[in-house]
Each structure stands twice: as structure tokens, then as C-alpha cells.
Amino acid sequence: MPFNCSRFVLYDVVGKIGEGTYGEVYQAYTREATPRLLAIKTFKPGKEGEGVSPTAIREIMLLREMHHPNVVHLDATLICRQDPSLSLVFEYAEHDLYEMVRSHRERTAKSVPPGQGFGAYTLKSLMWQLLAGTAAMHAAHLMHRDLKPSNVLVMGEGSQQGQVKIADFGLARIFTSPLRPLSDNGVVVTIWYRAPELLLGAKHYTTAVDMWALGCIFGELLTLRPLFHGEERKTPATAFQIDQMDKIMRVMGAPSARTWPELEALPHWSNNADGVRSWQPHSKPPGLHQHLSNTARGGGTDKTAALDLLTALLEYNPRNRITAAQALNHPYFKQEPLPGNNAFVQNGQQVAWFPVRQKVPPKAPMDPQGTVTQPPRAPQGPPLPSVPTTGPNRLTPTVSQQQLDAAPNRRQPSSTVGTKRPASSQPQPQRRLPDGDDKGLLQEQILLAQL
Amino acid sequence: MATSFEESSHRRLLVTRADLCATHRLDRSKGLLQSEIESVKIFLIRYLTDIAKESSTYIRCRVVSTASVYFKRFYLVKNFSEFDPRAVAPACLYLACKAEECQVQAKLIVHITHKLYANGKYPFIAPIDIKQILDLELAILEVLDFNLIIYSAAAEMMQALQDAKLEGLARTAWGVLNDSFLTNAWLLHSPSAIAFGCIVMAGMIAQQDVLACVQEADVSMNEVCNVNGELLRLYSQELNGSSMTDEAWHAACHRYICMVRGW
């Protein structure tokens, strides 16, 4: 049930954990006998004179209908008519794939064991759960349209440890009998995860766009780098991005109408935008198998089945691309190690560790221009301690804080709806860091008053 | 539509007739009769339908249906004396446009309410302003708790007519379905039951036998009859009121609203 403003004080805010075009995210405890840890997402006011942003309405109404262990759970909505403002209260997830990949990348770079990327069990369990959540969404006639590592959350310690939670339904759409075509929503999916049919300007597209994104995420989990790392051209903000297409074709070769007959009907292909049709490789495209065999870290020794699934997800022709339900039955998931509901614990043994999320205490001063307030660069932080196989199963926040501060806080480009929000279509750091003044947990009243 | 209807919020939020009787306590304590409450609701759903018609190309039929259900659900919880239905109706329409992915500007709706007031079509409904719409949008979201997905009955109804080779009834059935949003059927029954209830009603109007079509369907006969009953009640009410001019009817509804909200 919704809460009135006066009841906002039901939460103790710990700190800010994220920020985006939509608004901000805070971590908070409920004021219950046994406090629960939650994430409160506040929405910035929408366009002047247009009330609640359609993004927020879309996200909440779809989450109201989705109940699946691998889809994030909405705990409450907070509406304040006086302000007016709107916040959503979600279960709190300590990790997301973006941070987990980064943590592995840094450990690999610094040769901190285990530095070989994701373990076979963890990788497979993450993909399996991600596919299960996606299958449930698609069965419910729901397209996510913005799957990317930072939108895939993973639960930390607790009863749901190691569980994947698909989040951020701000771009999601119901795809049965829409009153307006899907393409009216403008550009969807962050460019590194954007399917070729979207890049080439398809007006009609299907749940296969989510499957392509999952393929890219899978590749990123294997290699710890974005699989197709295109440069985004910001003006004009269009779906077509030649550099992204180029990155894909360099690995997979150019698409062909022989295996993808509808290709000819795609506007940017048929009018040879930026010479995409006449694209010639500098060297022979290695194909996904070869490309990933060269770059994949971790994921176990036998990569054949994994690469086979990846190839099925990254099929050019959306009609032939594997569906989520089919992918769950792929041989990869029938082989040892079998996937589990806790990606961090295999047979009762903890097998993966990740640093906890960085929290910015409330009332962090913000640059009025909205540019990033850089923290004083920490001197090179100590390397992450080698992870014990027993004992405390998380890294201490202090270490992770320095770790995070030491690295440039580069986030993935965020996707856009339409062309009216061009600012959000570029890669941008999303976390604003404080000027180092640690205020602790006391400001919840002030913060809540601001909500 | 999202998940299957059985798991949807739409299913979860259906109420019983007893629940309906427990609504509008405050309004009734101020002397408003149940039948007058129903009249006001029909009046205002017609009003929001006319707003949509004025916008012609912008607001589609399905949005109006969705808005009508929001309006009815809102007054399961709230009273006319707390929230003026003359403002809640256009706000429901505004919200339904967003939920159905065809947003219109708030100022368009405001503009149309001005027009309908000025051209004498709705002389008793003062135009709404943007601030009111946006405030009520939040109030409606709060009351509905963001359960905004309303299943449609149209596709199932048309399919059933087609399967039973009763395409000739389609026009009449569409009309009946549109009228069903004036009744409480959408608060009480599943879209399937409503689809077939409308087919039965259309059969009665066109004097065609539709029994086979309904019997084959996977839907409770009892519910279908109840939907049909709701529609019959609506139509007999209209017959009784047919001696009344639009103006007199508007004036009567205006009087009812003023009774609980003051003049």
C-alpha cells in the first residue's frame, strides 16, 4: 500500500547508492522489529506540467503484474501529493553484474586471486537465473528493452543470497495489441547491448532484442569486457550507430540476406547508411567462437557448450535467435556444474565474493551544474585481500571504497526514450561522490523531508 | 496485457456485490441515494467519453474504457464529498492515456473541458485546471496503488463471434461492450464473462440465438447472466429516463453532486 508523506519516516536512510536520469536511489532500513534493507528510488519531477513521468508509471504498473524470484520485488510506493513527489521502495540487492564484472576485472589486472574471472558455477547460475527471469517476462508479454549488466542485480547475504533480480523496467512495454507501434518509443536499449535489427532501424521488433542483450551480457561475463564496445555518436541520437555495427561485424562478419531475408527491409541497411552495406573487414572476422576462445577468462575449462549458447543468443536473424525458454533447455545448463539458485554458494561452499556497494551518506553536496563532483583521488589503494575460503564472506567496505575511488567511475551509456533526452544517451558517470565528508546515518529525517 | 488474467491485479481487485454496497458511506450519510450515486457515475463516464471524442484522433476507445474502470475503482474507496467526480473523471482519462502508452498533454484535456463548458454541452461542469489534473493524478495512483493494467474484452468477444459465425452481431456487440463500462460489471466480473454477457445482450437486441456460442465458452454461465443483468439494469434506467432531456438529466446530476459537495 502507498504511504503518506508523514509515514515516510518509516525508513532509516543509510546513503545514496545510485543516480541516473530518472532520479536517485538510496539504501534504507525499515523501522520494524527486524529491520529489512531496502532501496528507495526517487523520481525527479517529469516535464513541467505533465505530472508523473510515463517512465515511472510504466515501470510500476508492470512490476505490479510481475511476480518472479528473478524479477526485482517492489515493496511499496511512496506518493506525496503536497510536494509532489514519487518514490519506489524495492528489496535491496547488494550487487549488480556491472560492479561484479568490474571487481573481477580489477582483481585480474592486479593479479589478486582468484583472478581468473567468474567461476564456472557462478557464471552458469547467473545466466540461468537471468534467462529464467527473462522467460517469465516474455511469457507475460513483457519486453524489457534495456537489459544490461547494471540493470541485473544480484542479492547479497541473506535468505536470497546469490539470486539474480532483473531491475529497471522504465523502458519495458507490453507487446500484445499495443495502441501505438513500439517504435514510437524511440531509441531503446543501451548501444553496446542493442540488437542489429534495432541498429538497422527496424520499426517492428520482438522479444529477440532482449535475447541479443543477454548474449552481450554473457559475453561480458566471459571476457570481463563489453563484447561489442562501440563508440556512441550522440548527434543525432538515432538507433543507428555505425561504430556499434562495425564492432559487431568485425567479429561476426556482415549479416547477409541469405540467412536473414528481412534484412533488405531494414531502412538503414537498404539505404546503406554510413556505408554499412558496403562495409569491408580489415581482416577476416574471426567469428564468435574464435573471438571468445581468445579472450574468455574463467567460466570453466570446457567452453564449448557456453560458446554454443552464446552463438545462439547472438544470431543475426531475430527469427532464428534462441528464445529464453529454449535457452533454459540448452545443453550448457545440463552439464556439470549444474546451475543453482545461489550463484555464490555451490554445495554449501561459498565460491564467489564481491565487494559491497558504495554508499554515499545523505546530503552529499551536489554541483549545481549537475556535473560530477570528483572525490579527491585516493592514493593507490591496497590490493584486495586474497579471499579466504572460510570466514567472513564479504570484503570490508573500506577496501572496496578505496578500490572504487581509485578507478575512474565510468558507467555504461544509458539508453534513451525518444530523442528528447539526448543528454542521457552518452556514456556518463552515474554516481556522484561526496566531498569526503562522512555524515553517518543521521540525516534520514532531512532526506525524507526532501523526498 | 501482462501475465495471465488469473494472476493479474485486475483479477485480484474484482469485488463482490456486498463490497459495492459498502461504498460511498459518507455520501449516503449526506442523503444521497444509491441510485443517484449511480446516475452521477454514468453522467461522468459519459463526460469523459465526450472529452475523448472531442480530442478525436488523440484518445482512443480503449483508453476511455480503461479510464472508466479507474474512475469506478477510485470511488470504491473514496466519496464524492472527498473528491469532486467532475475533476476526477478527466484526471482518470489523463492517467489512462499514459498507462496505455498514448500520452496526451494535460493542457489538451484542460482545453477540452473549457470547450465543453463554453459550448453549452456540459454547462454544469466547471473546467478543470492543470494543477488539479496533476494533483488528482497522484491521488488516483495512490488509491489504485498503481494497479493500472486493465484487460480488454474486445478481442475475446470478436473471436467468439467469428468462431460462431455471428459476425453480423459484431456492431451491436461492440455498442453493448462500450455501454458495459457505464455499469458496475467491470468491478465485479472477468473480461471473459463481460465479453459473453455482451454477446447475449446483443443477441437479445438483434433477436438472434447466441446460446450455442456462449455454452461452448469456458466461462461461468452464472457470471454471464449477472453481466447481462447489469446491462439490462442500465438499459431499463435509460428507458425510464428517456422522457428527460439531456439538460434536465445534467441538472439532476449537478444537484446530486452539489448535495454532498455544497453549491
PDB file of C-alpha atoms in Angstrom, chain B residues 4 20 31 77-78 84 95 103 107 112 142 146 176 184 205-206 217 219 242 255 259:
ATOM      1  CA  SER B   4      -2.455 -14.363 -17.490  1.00  0.00           C
ATOM      2  CA  LEU B  20     -20.224  -2.346  -3.697  1.00  0.00           C
ATOM      3  CA  GLY B  31     -28.593  11.968   1.967  1.00  0.00           C
ATOM      4  CA  VAL B  77     -12.666   3.734  -1.829  1.00  0.00           C
ATOM      5  CA  LYS B  78     -13.423   7.447  -1.952  1.00  0.00           C
ATOM      6  CA  ASP B  84     -15.112  16.043  -6.856  1.00  0.00           C
ATOM      7  CA  LEU B  95      -3.760   8.872 -16.456  1.00  0.00           C
ATOM      8  CA  GLN B 103       0.089  10.206 -23.555  1.00  0.00           C
ATOM      9  CA  LYS B 107      -3.384  21.135 -21.318  1.00  0.00           C
ATOM     10  CA  ILE B 112     -11.454  20.384 -23.976  1.00  0.00           C
ATOM     11  CA  GLU B 142      -2.420   6.345  -4.604  1.00  0.00           C
ATOM     12  CA  PHE B 146      -0.555   1.625  -9.416  1.00  0.00           C
ATOM     13  CA  VAL B 176     -23.084  -3.108 -25.889  1.00  0.00           C
ATOM     14  CA  ASN B 184     -20.504  -1.990 -12.445  1.00  0.00           C
ATOM     15  CA  ILE B 205     -31.350  -6.855 -29.143  1.00  0.00           C
ATOM     16  CA  ALA B 206     -30.961  -8.400 -32.602  1.00  0.00           C
ATOM     17  CA  ALA B 217     -17.148 -20.974 -23.995  1.00  0.00           C
ATOM     18  CA  VAL B 219     -16.893 -19.159 -18.754  1.00  0.00           C
ATOM     19  CA  SER B 242     -35.733   8.838 -21.820  1.00  0.00           C
ATOM     20  CA  ARG B 255     -27.991  18.679  -7.977  1.00  0.00           C
ATOM     21  CA  MET B 259     -25.904  17.859  -2.338  1.00  0.00           C
TER      22      MET B 259
END
